[in-house]
XYZ file of C-alpha atoms in Angstrom:
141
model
C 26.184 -28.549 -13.858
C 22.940 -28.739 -11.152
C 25.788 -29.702 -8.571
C 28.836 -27.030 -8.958
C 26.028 -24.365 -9.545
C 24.570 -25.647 -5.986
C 28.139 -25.413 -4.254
C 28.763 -22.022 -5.832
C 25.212 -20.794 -4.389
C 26.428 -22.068 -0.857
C 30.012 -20.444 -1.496
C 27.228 -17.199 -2.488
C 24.719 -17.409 0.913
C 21.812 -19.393 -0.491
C 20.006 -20.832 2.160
C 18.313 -23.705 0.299
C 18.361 -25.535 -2.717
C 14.968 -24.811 -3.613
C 14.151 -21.011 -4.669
C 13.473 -18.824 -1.682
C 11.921 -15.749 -2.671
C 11.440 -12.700 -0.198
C 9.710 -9.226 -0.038
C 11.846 -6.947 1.456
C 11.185 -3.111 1.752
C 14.880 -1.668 2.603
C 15.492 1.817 3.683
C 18.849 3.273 2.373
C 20.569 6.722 2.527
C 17.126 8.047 3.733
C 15.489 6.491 0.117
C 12.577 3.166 0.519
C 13.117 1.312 -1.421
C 11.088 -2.710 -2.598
C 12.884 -5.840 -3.311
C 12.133 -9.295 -4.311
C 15.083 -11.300 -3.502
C 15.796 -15.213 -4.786
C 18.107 -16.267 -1.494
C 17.405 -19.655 -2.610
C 20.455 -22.046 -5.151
C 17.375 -22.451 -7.729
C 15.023 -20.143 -10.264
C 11.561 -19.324 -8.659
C 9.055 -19.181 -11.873
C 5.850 -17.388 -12.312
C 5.922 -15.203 -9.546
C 2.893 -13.139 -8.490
C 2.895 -10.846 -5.788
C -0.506 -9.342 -4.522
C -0.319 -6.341 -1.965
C -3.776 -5.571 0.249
C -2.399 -1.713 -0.592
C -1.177 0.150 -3.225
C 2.616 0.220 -2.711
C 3.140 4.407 -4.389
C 5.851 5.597 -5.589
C 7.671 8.800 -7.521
C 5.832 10.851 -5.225
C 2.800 8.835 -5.218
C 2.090 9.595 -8.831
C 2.886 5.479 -9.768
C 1.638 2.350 -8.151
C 5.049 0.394 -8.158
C 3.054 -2.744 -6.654
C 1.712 -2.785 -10.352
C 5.022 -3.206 -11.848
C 5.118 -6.717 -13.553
C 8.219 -7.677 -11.522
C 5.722 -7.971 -9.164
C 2.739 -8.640 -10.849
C 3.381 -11.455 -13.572
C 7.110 -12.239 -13.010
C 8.371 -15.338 -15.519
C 11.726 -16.176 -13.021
C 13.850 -14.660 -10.702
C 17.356 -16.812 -10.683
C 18.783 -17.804 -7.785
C 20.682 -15.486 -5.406
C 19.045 -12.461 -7.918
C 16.660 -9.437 -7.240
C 14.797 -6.851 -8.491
C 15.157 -3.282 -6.465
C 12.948 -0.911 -6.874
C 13.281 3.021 -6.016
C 9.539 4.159 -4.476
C 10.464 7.278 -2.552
C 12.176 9.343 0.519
C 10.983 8.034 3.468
C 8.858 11.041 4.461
C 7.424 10.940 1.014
C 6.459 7.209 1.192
C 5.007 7.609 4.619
C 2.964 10.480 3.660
C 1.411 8.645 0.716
C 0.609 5.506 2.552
C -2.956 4.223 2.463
C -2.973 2.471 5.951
C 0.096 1.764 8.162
C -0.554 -1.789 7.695
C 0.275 -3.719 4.704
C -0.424 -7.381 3.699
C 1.672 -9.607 1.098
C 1.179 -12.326 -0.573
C 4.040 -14.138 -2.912
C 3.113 -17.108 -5.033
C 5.939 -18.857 -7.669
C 6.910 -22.262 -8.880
C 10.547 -24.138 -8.323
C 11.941 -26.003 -11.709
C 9.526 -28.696 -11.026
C 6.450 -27.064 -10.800
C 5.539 -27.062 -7.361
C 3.885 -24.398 -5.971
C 5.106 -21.722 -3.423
C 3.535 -19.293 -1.072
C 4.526 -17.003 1.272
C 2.655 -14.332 3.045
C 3.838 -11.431 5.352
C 2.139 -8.390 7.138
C 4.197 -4.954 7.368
C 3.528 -2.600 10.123
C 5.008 1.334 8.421
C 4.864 2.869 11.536
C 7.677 1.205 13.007
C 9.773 3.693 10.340
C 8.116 6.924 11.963
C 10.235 5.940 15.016
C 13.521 5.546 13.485
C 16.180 8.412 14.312
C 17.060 11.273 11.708
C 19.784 9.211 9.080
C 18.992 5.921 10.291
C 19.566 3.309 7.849
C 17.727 -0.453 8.155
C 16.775 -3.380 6.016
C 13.513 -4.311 7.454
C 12.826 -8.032 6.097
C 8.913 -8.974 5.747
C 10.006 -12.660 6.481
C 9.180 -13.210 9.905
């Protein structure tokens, strides 16, 4: 089963067979929006996600970097992920903290090993964007 559920995750885009979990913050239709994404062909487990900033959203009224998608995870499958709405852009800008953000990602693979990953955001690269622009600005560098 391991096997044709490997090939099918190749078939599907994963780029490894271990889990390969992601932050992405992805700007759509003018909306920001957060996303952990799995691109790996196996389950990530225990997944905690740690932010140096609240991450606001719904006008800044709700820290969605609190959220236990984020917080205390149990598994993301493979080639899964978990979107999250925070705001307009404008809205999310205004209600930023710092223009600089800092994340770290920790989760297992099926055998226990540990993971970590860690990225740092720069927001004002989205105060330069033109009027309607759309982009999918990946924290993986």
């Amino acid at each position: 089963m391991g096997n044709f559920f490997l090939y099918l995750a190749g078939l599907f885009g994963a780029t490894t067979e271990r889990p390969r979990v992601i932050l992405d913050f992805v700007l759509q239709d003018g909306n920001m929006y957060l996303q952990l994404h799995n691109q790996g062909a196996e389950a990530a487990y225990d997944l905690r996600t740690s932010f140096s900033q609240p991450v606001k959203a719904v006008n800044g009224s709700r820290i969605a970097s609190n959220l236990p998608v984020f917080t205390e995870n149990p598994s993301l499958p493979p080639l899964k992920y978990h979107r999250i709405f925070l705001d307009p852009l404008p809205v999310f800008l205004h209600h930023l903290e710092e223009e600089h953000l800092r994340v770290e990602l920790v989760y297992k693979d099926h055998k226990g090993n540990s993971c970590r990953a860690q990225w740092a955001f720069h927001f004002d690269l989205f105060q330069h964007l033109p009027q309607g622009s759309e982009a999918d600005f990946l924290l993986n560098s």
